[in-house]
PDB file of C-alpha atoms and ligand atoms in Angstrom:
ATOM      1  CA  MET A   1      36.695 -63.422 110.660  1.00  0.00           C
ATOM      2  CA  THR A   2      33.763 -60.928 110.058  1.00  0.00           C
ATOM      3  CA  LYS A   3      32.182 -61.469 106.545  1.00  0.00           C
ATOM      4  CA  GLN A   4      32.783 -57.813 104.540  1.00  0.00           C
ATOM      5  CA  ARG A   5      29.452 -56.705 103.600  1.00  0.00           C
ATOM      6  CA  SER A   6      28.699 -54.036 101.253  1.00  0.00           C
ATOM      7  CA  LYS A   7      27.440 -50.813 103.097  1.00  0.00           C
ATOM      8  CA  LEU A   8      23.939 -49.096 102.666  1.00  0.00           C
ATOM      9  CA  VAL A   9      22.999 -45.638 103.737  1.00  0.00           C
ATOM     10  CA  VAL A  10      19.376 -44.242 103.071  1.00  0.00           C
ATOM     11  CA  GLY A  11      17.637 -41.401 103.802  1.00  0.00           C
ATOM     12  CA  ASN A  12      14.616 -40.594 105.211  1.00  0.00           C
ATOM     13  CA  TRP A  13      13.705 -37.177 104.473  1.00  0.00           C
ATOM     14  CA  LYS A  14      10.405 -37.839 106.654  1.00  0.00           C
ATOM     15  CA  MET A  15       7.376 -34.930 106.020  1.00  0.00           C
ATOM     16  CA  HIS A  16      10.107 -32.436 104.657  1.00  0.00           C
ATOM     17  CA  GLY A  17      10.852 -31.073 101.325  1.00  0.00           C
ATOM     18  CA  ARG A  18       9.157 -28.909  98.442  1.00  0.00           C
ATOM     19  CA  LEU A  19       9.708 -29.190  95.001  1.00  0.00           C
ATOM     20  CA  ALA A  20      12.291 -26.701  94.386  1.00  0.00           C
ATOM     21  CA  ALA A  21      14.238 -27.299  97.436  1.00  0.00           C
ATOM     22  CA  ASN A  22      14.438 -31.140  96.392  1.00  0.00           C
ATOM     23  CA  ALA A  23      15.920 -30.458  93.425  1.00  0.00           C
ATOM     24  CA  ALA A  24      18.848 -28.977  94.767  1.00  0.00           C
ATOM     25  CA  LEU A  25      19.163 -31.528  97.274  1.00  0.00           C
ATOM     26  CA  LEU A  26      18.682 -34.233  94.882  1.00  0.00           C
ATOM     27  CA  GLU A  27      21.064 -33.004  92.409  1.00  0.00           C
ATOM     28  CA  GLY A  28      23.508 -32.333  95.018  1.00  0.00           C
ATOM     29  CA  VAL A  29      23.258 -35.935  96.005  1.00  0.00           C
ATOM     30  CA  ALA A  30      23.746 -37.367  92.899  1.00  0.00           C
ATOM     31  CA  GLN A  31      26.787 -35.220  91.757  1.00  0.00           C
ATOM     32  CA  GLY A  32      28.446 -35.996  95.172  1.00  0.00           C
ATOM     33  CA  ALA A  33      27.585 -39.630  94.900  1.00  0.00           C
ATOM     34  CA  GLN A  34      29.754 -40.031  91.983  1.00  0.00           C
ATOM     35  CA  ALA A  35      32.728 -39.480  94.181  1.00  0.00           C
ATOM     36  CA  LEU A  36      31.905 -42.367  96.940  1.00  0.00           C
ATOM     37  CA  PRO A  37      33.574 -45.619  97.280  1.00  0.00           C
ATOM     38  CA  ALA A  38      32.335 -48.427  95.163  1.00  0.00           C
ATOM     39  CA  ASP A  39      31.138 -50.507  98.310  1.00  0.00           C
ATOM     40  CA  VAL A  40      28.421 -47.834  99.388  1.00  0.00           C
ATOM     41  CA  ARG A  41      25.132 -47.872  98.193  1.00  0.00           C
ATOM     42  CA  VAL A  42      23.321 -45.127  98.734  1.00  0.00           C
ATOM     43  CA  GLY A  43      19.604 -44.155  98.405  1.00  0.00           C
ATOM     44  CA  VAL A  44      16.876 -41.517  99.921  1.00  0.00           C
ATOM     45  CA  CYS A  45      13.069 -42.170 100.721  1.00  0.00           C
ATOM     46  CA  VAL A  46      10.748 -39.546  99.917  1.00  0.00           C
ATOM     47  CA  PRO A  47       7.084 -38.629 100.604  1.00  0.00           C
ATOM     48  CA  PHE A  48       5.165 -40.688  97.965  1.00  0.00           C
ATOM     49  CA  VAL A  49       4.182 -37.170  95.969  1.00  0.00           C
ATOM     50  CA  TYR A  50       7.992 -36.775  95.273  1.00  0.00           C
ATOM     51  CA  LEU A  51       8.843 -40.316  93.679  1.00  0.00           C
ATOM     52  CA  ALA A  52       8.023 -39.146  90.309  1.00  0.00           C
ATOM     53  CA  GLN A  53      10.753 -36.122  90.740  1.00  0.00           C
ATOM     54  CA  ALA A  54      13.342 -38.450  92.654  1.00  0.00           C
ATOM     55  CA  GLN A  55      12.761 -40.782  89.573  1.00  0.00           C
ATOM     56  CA  ALA A  56      13.465 -37.986  86.947  1.00  0.00           C
ATOM     57  CA  LEU A  57      16.546 -36.629  88.869  1.00  0.00           C
ATOM     58  CA  LEU A  58      17.796 -39.697  90.225  1.00  0.00           C
ATOM     59  CA  GLY A  59      17.624 -41.912  86.927  1.00  0.00           C
ATOM     60  CA  GLY A  60      21.132 -43.132  85.838  1.00  0.00           C
ATOM     61  CA  SER A  61      22.993 -41.893  88.900  1.00  0.00           C
ATOM     62  CA  ARG A  62      24.302 -44.279  91.724  1.00  0.00           C
ATOM     63  CA  VAL A  63      21.317 -43.114  94.028  1.00  0.00           C
ATOM     64  CA  ALA A  64      18.172 -45.346  94.361  1.00  0.00           C
ATOM     65  CA  TRP A  65      14.982 -43.617  96.175  1.00  0.00           C
ATOM     66  CA  GLY A  66      12.025 -44.991  97.501  1.00  0.00           C
ATOM     67  CA  SER A  67       8.720 -44.553  99.858  1.00  0.00           C
ATOM     68  CA  GLN A  68       8.455 -44.221 104.018  1.00  0.00           C
ATOM     69  CA  ASP A  69       6.076 -46.551 103.935  1.00  0.00           C
ATOM     70  CA  VAL A  70       3.300 -48.886 101.413  1.00  0.00           C
ATOM     71  CA  SER A  71      -0.118 -49.990 102.168  1.00  0.00           C
ATOM     72  CA  ALA A  72      -0.879 -52.962 103.721  1.00  0.00           C
ATOM     73  CA  HIS A  73      -3.449 -53.684 101.262  1.00  0.00           C
ATOM     74  CA  GLU A  74      -3.016 -54.489  97.237  1.00  0.00           C
ATOM     75  CA  GLN A  75      -5.426 -52.262  95.993  1.00  0.00           C
ATOM     76  CA  GLY A  76      -8.915 -51.294  96.596  1.00  0.00           C
ATOM     77  CA  ALA A  77     -11.197 -48.634  98.176  1.00  0.00           C
ATOM     78  CA  TYR A  78      -8.614 -47.724 100.795  1.00  0.00           C
ATOM     79  CA  THR A  79      -9.076 -43.784 100.533  1.00  0.00           C
ATOM     80  CA  GLY A  80      -5.468 -42.215 101.066  1.00  0.00           C
ATOM     81  CA  GLU A  81      -3.451 -45.211 100.780  1.00  0.00           C
ATOM     82  CA  VAL A  82      -0.576 -46.091  98.532  1.00  0.00           C
ATOM     83  CA  ALA A  83       0.152 -49.343  97.165  1.00  0.00           C
ATOM     84  CA  ALA A  84       3.581 -51.201  97.105  1.00  0.00           C
ATOM     85  CA  GLY A  85       2.826 -51.741  93.068  1.00  0.00           C
ATOM     86  CA  MET A  86       2.150 -47.804  92.905  1.00  0.00           C
ATOM     87  CA  VAL A  87       5.684 -47.027  94.588  1.00  0.00           C
ATOM     88  CA  ALA A  88       7.002 -49.716  91.903  1.00  0.00           C
ATOM     89  CA  ASP A  89       5.866 -48.098  89.419  1.00  0.00           C
ATOM     90  CA  PHE A  90       8.227 -45.070  89.787  1.00  0.00           C
ATOM     91  CA  GLU A  91      11.084 -47.934  90.218  1.00  0.00           C
ATOM     92  CA  ALA A  92      11.304 -47.427  93.827  1.00  0.00           C
ATOM     93  CA  GLY A  93      14.274 -49.345  95.091  1.00  0.00           C
ATOM     94  CA  PHE A  94      13.208 -49.466  98.845  1.00  0.00           C
ATOM     95  CA  ALA A  95      10.207 -48.432 101.141  1.00  0.00           C
ATOM     96  CA  ILE A  96      10.557 -48.125 104.793  1.00  0.00           C
ATOM     97  CA  VAL A  97       8.016 -50.035 106.979  1.00  0.00           C
ATOM     98  CA  GLY A  98       7.271 -49.789 110.286  1.00  0.00           C
ATOM     99  CA  HIS A  99       9.155 -46.675 111.435  1.00  0.00           C
ATOM    100  CA  SER A 100       8.488 -45.902 114.949  1.00  0.00           C
ATOM    101  CA  GLU A 101       6.787 -42.545 113.891  1.00  0.00           C
ATOM    102  CA  ARG A 102       4.188 -45.122 112.173  1.00  0.00           C
ATOM    103  CA  ARG A 103       4.081 -47.414 114.824  1.00  0.00           C
ATOM    104  CA  ALA A 104       3.355 -44.679 117.529  1.00  0.00           C
ATOM    105  CA  TYR A 105       1.376 -41.839 115.680  1.00  0.00           C
ATOM    106  CA  HIS A 106      -0.784 -44.847 113.467  1.00  0.00           C
ATOM    107  CA  GLY A 107      -0.903 -47.299 115.591  1.00  0.00           C
ATOM    108  CA  GLU A 108       1.046 -49.829 113.433  1.00  0.00           C
ATOM    109  CA  SER A 109       0.612 -53.282 114.648  1.00  0.00           C
ATOM    110  CA  PRO A 110       3.813 -55.667 114.260  1.00  0.00           C
ATOM    111  CA  GLU A 111       1.595 -57.910 111.991  1.00  0.00           C
ATOM    112  CA  LEU A 112       0.381 -54.795 109.998  1.00  0.00           C
ATOM    113  CA  VAL A 113       4.265 -54.215 109.504  1.00  0.00           C
ATOM    114  CA  ALA A 114       4.455 -57.853 108.623  1.00  0.00           C
ATOM    115  CA  VAL A 115       1.998 -57.386 105.911  1.00  0.00           C
ATOM    116  CA  LYS A 116       3.404 -54.311 104.486  1.00  0.00           C
ATOM    117  CA  THR A 117       6.869 -56.031 104.383  1.00  0.00           C
ATOM    118  CA  GLN A 118       5.191 -58.914 102.258  1.00  0.00           C
ATOM    119  CA  ARG A 119       3.487 -56.238 100.225  1.00  0.00           C
ATOM    120  CA  ALA A 120       6.813 -54.451  99.067  1.00  0.00           C
ATOM    121  CA  LEU A 121       8.482 -57.771  98.325  1.00  0.00           C
ATOM    122  CA  ALA A 122       5.632 -58.836  96.098  1.00  0.00           C
ATOM    123  CA  ALA A 123       6.153 -55.457  94.523  1.00  0.00           C
ATOM    124  CA  GLY A 124       9.507 -56.057  94.031  1.00  0.00           C
ATOM    125  CA  VAL A 125      10.270 -53.121  96.058  1.00  0.00           C
ATOM    126  CA  THR A 126      13.107 -53.804  99.370  1.00  0.00           C
ATOM    127  CA  PRO A 127      11.656 -53.222 102.331  1.00  0.00           C
ATOM    128  CA  ILE A 128      13.378 -51.498 104.936  1.00  0.00           C
ATOM    129  CA  VAL A 129      11.793 -52.733 108.365  1.00  0.00           C
ATOM    130  CA  CYS A 130      12.408 -50.541 111.090  1.00  0.00           C
ATOM    131  CA  VAL A 131      12.644 -51.783 114.878  1.00  0.00           C
ATOM    132  CA  GLY A 132      13.522 -50.137 118.197  1.00  0.00           C
ATOM    133  CA  GLU A 133      12.705 -49.765 121.631  1.00  0.00           C
ATOM    134  CA  THR A 134      11.444 -47.192 123.339  1.00  0.00           C
ATOM    135  CA  LEU A 135      13.710 -45.186 126.572  1.00  0.00           C
ATOM    136  CA  GLU A 136      11.046 -46.788 129.119  1.00  0.00           C
ATOM    137  CA  GLU A 137      11.526 -50.227 127.510  1.00  0.00           C
ATOM    138  CA  ARG A 138      15.647 -49.898 127.199  1.00  0.00           C
ATOM    139  CA  GLU A 139      15.371 -48.646 130.861  1.00  0.00           C
ATOM    140  CA  SER A 140      13.417 -51.594 132.268  1.00  0.00           C
ATOM    141  CA  GLY A 141      16.062 -54.186 130.653  1.00  0.00           C
ATOM    142  CA  ALA A 142      13.516 -54.689 127.595  1.00  0.00           C
ATOM    143  CA  THR A 143      15.450 -53.748 124.868  1.00  0.00           C
ATOM    144  CA  GLU A 144      15.984 -57.511 123.095  1.00  0.00           C
ATOM    145  CA  GLN A 145      12.554 -58.531 123.962  1.00  0.00           C
ATOM    146  CA  VAL A 146      11.021 -55.520 122.064  1.00  0.00           C
ATOM    147  CA  VAL A 147      13.182 -55.834 118.975  1.00  0.00           C
ATOM    148  CA  GLY A 148      13.464 -59.212 118.904  1.00  0.00           C
ATOM    149  CA  ALA A 149       9.351 -59.591 118.958  1.00  0.00           C
ATOM    150  CA  GLN A 150       9.097 -57.063 115.999  1.00  0.00           C
ATOM    151  CA  LEU A 151      11.586 -58.424 113.672  1.00  0.00           C
ATOM    152  CA  ASP A 152      10.494 -62.170 114.581  1.00  0.00           C
ATOM    153  CA  ALA A 153       6.660 -60.787 113.581  1.00  0.00           C
ATOM    154  CA  VAL A 154       8.231 -59.964 109.813  1.00  0.00           C
ATOM    155  CA  LEU A 155      10.346 -62.949 110.118  1.00  0.00           C
ATOM    156  CA  ALA A 156       7.018 -65.257 110.612  1.00  0.00           C
ATOM    157  CA  VAL A 157       5.345 -64.523 107.393  1.00  0.00           C
ATOM    158  CA  LEU A 158       8.459 -64.601 105.242  1.00  0.00           C
ATOM    159  CA  SER A 159      10.313 -67.680 103.805  1.00  0.00           C
ATOM    160  CA  GLU A 160      13.691 -67.617 103.943  1.00  0.00           C
ATOM    161  CA  GLN A 161      14.509 -66.812 100.507  1.00  0.00           C
ATOM    162  CA  GLU A 162      12.069 -63.455 101.106  1.00  0.00           C
ATOM    163  CA  ALA A 163      13.721 -62.953 104.132  1.00  0.00           C
ATOM    164  CA  ALA A 164      17.056 -62.554 102.732  1.00  0.00           C
ATOM    165  CA  GLN A 165      15.941 -59.747 100.478  1.00  0.00           C
ATOM    166  CA  ILE A 166      14.868 -57.576 103.446  1.00  0.00           C
ATOM    167  CA  VAL A 167      16.705 -54.573 104.816  1.00  0.00           C
ATOM    168  CA  VAL A 168      16.420 -53.928 108.899  1.00  0.00           C
ATOM    169  CA  ALA A 169      17.106 -50.930 110.365  1.00  0.00           C
ATOM    170  CA  TYR A 170      17.635 -50.929 114.514  1.00  0.00           C
ATOM    171  CA  GLU A 171      16.331 -47.195 115.714  1.00  0.00           C
ATOM    172  CA  PRO A 172      16.039 -46.719 118.921  1.00  0.00           C
ATOM    173  CA  VAL A 173      13.336 -44.409 119.639  1.00  0.00           C
ATOM    174  CA  TRP A 174      14.819 -42.449 122.143  1.00  0.00           C
ATOM    175  CA  ALA A 175      17.929 -41.525 119.744  1.00  0.00           C
ATOM    176  CA  ILE A 176      15.566 -40.375 116.487  1.00  0.00           C
ATOM    177  CA  GLY A 177      15.584 -36.538 116.237  1.00  0.00           C
ATOM    178  CA  THR A 178      17.068 -36.189 119.826  1.00  0.00           C
ATOM    179  CA  GLY A 179      20.825 -35.448 118.769  1.00  0.00           C
ATOM    180  CA  ARG A 180      21.521 -38.245 121.395  1.00  0.00           C
ATOM    181  CA  SER A 181      22.849 -41.276 119.249  1.00  0.00           C
ATOM    182  CA  ALA A 182      23.044 -44.713 121.037  1.00  0.00           C
ATOM    183  CA  THR A 183      26.586 -45.298 121.959  1.00  0.00           C
ATOM    184  CA  THR A 184      28.598 -47.798 119.317  1.00  0.00           C
ATOM    185  CA  GLN A 185      28.501 -49.996 122.047  1.00  0.00           C
ATOM    186  CA  GLN A 186      25.030 -50.127 122.516  1.00  0.00           C
ATOM    187  CA  ALA A 187      24.233 -49.929 118.668  1.00  0.00           C
ATOM    188  CA  GLN A 188      26.506 -52.924 118.015  1.00  0.00           C
ATOM    189  CA  GLN A 189      25.260 -55.075 120.849  1.00  0.00           C
ATOM    190  CA  VAL A 190      21.958 -54.862 119.477  1.00  0.00           C
ATOM    191  CA  HIS A 191      22.821 -55.643 116.070  1.00  0.00           C
ATOM    192  CA  ALA A 192      24.732 -58.304 117.160  1.00  0.00           C
ATOM    193  CA  PHE A 193      21.568 -59.820 118.703  1.00  0.00           C
ATOM    194  CA  LEU A 194      19.404 -59.131 115.626  1.00  0.00           C
ATOM    195  CA  ARG A 195      21.998 -60.488 113.608  1.00  0.00           C
ATOM    196  CA  ALA A 196      21.897 -63.863 115.239  1.00  0.00           C
ATOM    197  CA  ARG A 197      18.241 -63.708 115.198  1.00  0.00           C
ATOM    198  CA  LEU A 198      17.883 -63.252 111.447  1.00  0.00           C
ATOM    199  CA  ALA A 199      20.679 -66.151 110.992  1.00  0.00           C
ATOM    200  CA  ALA A 200      18.259 -68.337 112.885  1.00  0.00           C
ATOM    201  CA  LYS A 201      16.142 -68.202 110.243  1.00  0.00           C
ATOM    202  CA  GLY A 202      18.397 -69.302 107.435  1.00  0.00           C
ATOM    203  CA  ALA A 203      22.049 -68.700 106.446  1.00  0.00           C
ATOM    204  CA  ASN A 204      20.821 -66.736 103.521  1.00  0.00           C
ATOM    205  CA  VAL A 205      19.408 -64.249 106.117  1.00  0.00           C
ATOM    206  CA  ALA A 206      22.521 -63.667 108.324  1.00  0.00           C
ATOM    207  CA  ASP A 207      23.887 -61.220 105.865  1.00  0.00           C
ATOM    208  CA  VAL A 208      20.819 -59.147 104.888  1.00  0.00           C
ATOM    209  CA  PRO A 209      22.131 -55.265 105.705  1.00  0.00           C
ATOM    210  CA  LEU A 210      21.499 -53.940 109.079  1.00  0.00           C
ATOM    211  CA  LEU A 211      21.599 -50.108 109.541  1.00  0.00           C
ATOM    212  CA  TYR A 212      21.675 -48.124 112.495  1.00  0.00           C
ATOM    213  CA  GLY A 213      19.362 -45.354 112.644  1.00  0.00           C
ATOM    214  CA  GLY A 214      19.124 -42.121 115.126  1.00  0.00           C
ATOM    215  CA  SER A 215      21.139 -39.205 115.532  1.00  0.00           C
ATOM    216  CA  VAL A 216      23.423 -40.256 112.902  1.00  0.00           C
ATOM    217  CA  LYS A 217      25.697 -37.101 112.147  1.00  0.00           C
ATOM    218  CA  PRO A 218      28.716 -36.901 110.165  1.00  0.00           C
ATOM    219  CA  ASP A 219      30.779 -36.784 113.225  1.00  0.00           C
ATOM    220  CA  ASN A 220      29.542 -40.048 114.511  1.00  0.00           C
ATOM    221  CA  ALA A 221      28.862 -42.030 111.456  1.00  0.00           C
ATOM    222  CA  ALA A 222      32.475 -43.250 110.786  1.00  0.00           C
ATOM    223  CA  GLU A 223      32.511 -45.233 114.346  1.00  0.00           C
ATOM    224  CA  LEU A 224      29.160 -46.574 114.168  1.00  0.00           C
ATOM    225  CA  PHE A 225      29.773 -47.769 110.751  1.00  0.00           C
ATOM    226  CA  ARG A 226      32.974 -49.477 111.802  1.00  0.00           C
ATOM    227  CA  GLN A 227      31.006 -51.684 113.875  1.00  0.00           C
ATOM    228  CA  ALA A 228      31.097 -55.487 112.739  1.00  0.00           C
ATOM    229  CA  ASP A 229      27.413 -55.550 112.315  1.00  0.00           C
ATOM    230  CA  ILE A 230      26.602 -52.282 111.437  1.00  0.00           C
ATOM    231  CA  ASP A 231      26.165 -52.085 107.590  1.00  0.00           C
ATOM    232  CA  GLY A 232      25.413 -48.724 107.474  1.00  0.00           C
ATOM    233  CA  GLY A 233      22.658 -46.045 108.708  1.00  0.00           C
ATOM    234  CA  LEU A 234      19.536 -44.898 108.409  1.00  0.00           C
ATOM    235  CA  ILE A 235      19.112 -41.046 108.280  1.00  0.00           C
ATOM    236  CA  GLY A 236      16.947 -38.591 109.285  1.00  0.00           C
ATOM    237  CA  GLY A 237      17.544 -35.163 109.776  1.00  0.00           C
ATOM    238  CA  ALA A 238      21.088 -34.874 108.383  1.00  0.00           C
ATOM    239  CA  SER A 239      19.601 -36.315 104.728  1.00  0.00           C
ATOM    240  CA  LEU A 240      18.350 -33.104 104.223  1.00  0.00           C
ATOM    241  CA  LYS A 241      21.672 -31.704 103.748  1.00  0.00           C
ATOM    242  CA  ALA A 242      23.500 -32.726 100.708  1.00  0.00           C
ATOM    243  CA  GLN A 243      26.581 -32.089 102.245  1.00  0.00           C
ATOM    244  CA  ASP A 244      26.169 -33.814 105.697  1.00  0.00           C
ATOM    245  CA  PHE A 245      24.518 -36.797 103.930  1.00  0.00           C
ATOM    246  CA  LEU A 246      27.432 -37.150 101.430  1.00  0.00           C
ATOM    247  CA  ALA A 247      29.878 -37.135 104.162  1.00  0.00           C
ATOM    248  CA  ILE A 248      28.001 -39.989 106.087  1.00  0.00           C
ATOM    249  CA  CYS A 249      27.784 -41.972 103.240  1.00  0.00           C
ATOM    250  CA  ALA A 250      31.579 -41.571 102.521  1.00  0.00           C
ATOM    251  CA  ALA A 251      32.249 -42.602 106.167  1.00  0.00           C
ATOM    252  CA  ALA A 252      30.363 -45.984 105.423  1.00  0.00           C
ATOM    253  CA  THR A 253      33.014 -47.624 102.932  1.00  0.00           C
ATOM    254  CA  ALA A 254      33.616 -51.523 104.140  1.00  0.00           C
ATOM    255  CA  GLY A 255      37.155 -50.900 104.142  1.00  0.00           C
ATOM    256  CA  ALA A 256      36.545 -49.444 107.552  1.00  0.00           C
ATOM    257  CA  SER A 257      35.228 -52.571 109.300  1.00  0.00           C
ATOM    258  CA  VAL A 258      36.333 -54.000 112.291  1.00  0.00           C
ATOM    259  CA  ALA A 259      36.874 -57.891 112.601  1.00  0.00           C
ATOM    260  CA  GLY A 260      34.632 -59.337 115.428  1.00  0.00           C
TER     261      GLY A 260
HETATM  262  P1  13P B 301      17.136 -38.551 112.859  1.00  0.00           P
HETATM  263  O1  13P B 301      18.629 -38.988 111.838  1.00  0.00           O
HETATM  264  O2  13P B 301      16.675 -37.416 112.308  1.00  0.00           O
HETATM  265  O3  13P B 301      17.326 -38.709 114.430  1.00  0.00           O
HETATM  266  O4  13P B 301      16.159 -39.517 112.162  1.00  0.00           O
HETATM  267  C1  13P B 301      16.413 -41.075 112.576  1.00  0.00           C
HETATM  268  C2  13P B 301      15.104 -41.659 111.425  1.00  0.00           C
HETATM  269  O5  13P B 301      14.042 -41.614 112.137  1.00  0.00           O
HETATM  270  C3  13P B 301      15.344 -42.271 110.281  1.00  0.00           C
HETATM  271  O6  13P B 301      14.761 -43.169 109.716  1.00  0.00           O
END
């Protein structure tokens, strides 16, 4: 029997948005979310500068908000950086850490991602820790080794109690923004592997939400979210349209999970 975990769908706007367009999107999502099944939690991770706008427009709604990164430093002379405590000032529920775009374009190491995870936790913001392999790594059969090492680097610096508070997102790099989602079998296989790795850290850690990300769209979301170890999604492009994002959220109801 599979334990029923509640579902979580989080939008990652990446570097998209402007004040006027954001207002329409945030209001549309907040309003549409009222009709979602009670077991689906929803969040949107916006560029730092729009956290105040998200707080103003989503406060009191069912939709949480968050950032797409936090600094590895608590405070200090780090020009351009934004601390987890600053994000927390705007009541952010989530902070994405270790997204593959940051690992690839900003040279973020597994150790740095681990420190960022600690910073978010210390500030009371739930870190969404992203892991994922490149196409080359998948084709050479290294997927589990790569995502396992990425997850282990984070788990190594956390207590069992802390680890139980994170969210993990599996995002195969080759599926991000390409329109080429992992198949449900490919995704479930990696999720089951990650679930076992989390369970090895402690009984409390086994049930952390495991999100899938990479070309999730309204037409493939339900099948992905039905898998035993897929607890929801981290949504890029499709989170920029209220209707598409809400359709994906609606597909995430836990009642649809298969036993595994
Ligand atoms: P897409 O949904 O646009 O493929 O992006 C996925 C992603 O990177 C979410 O963090």
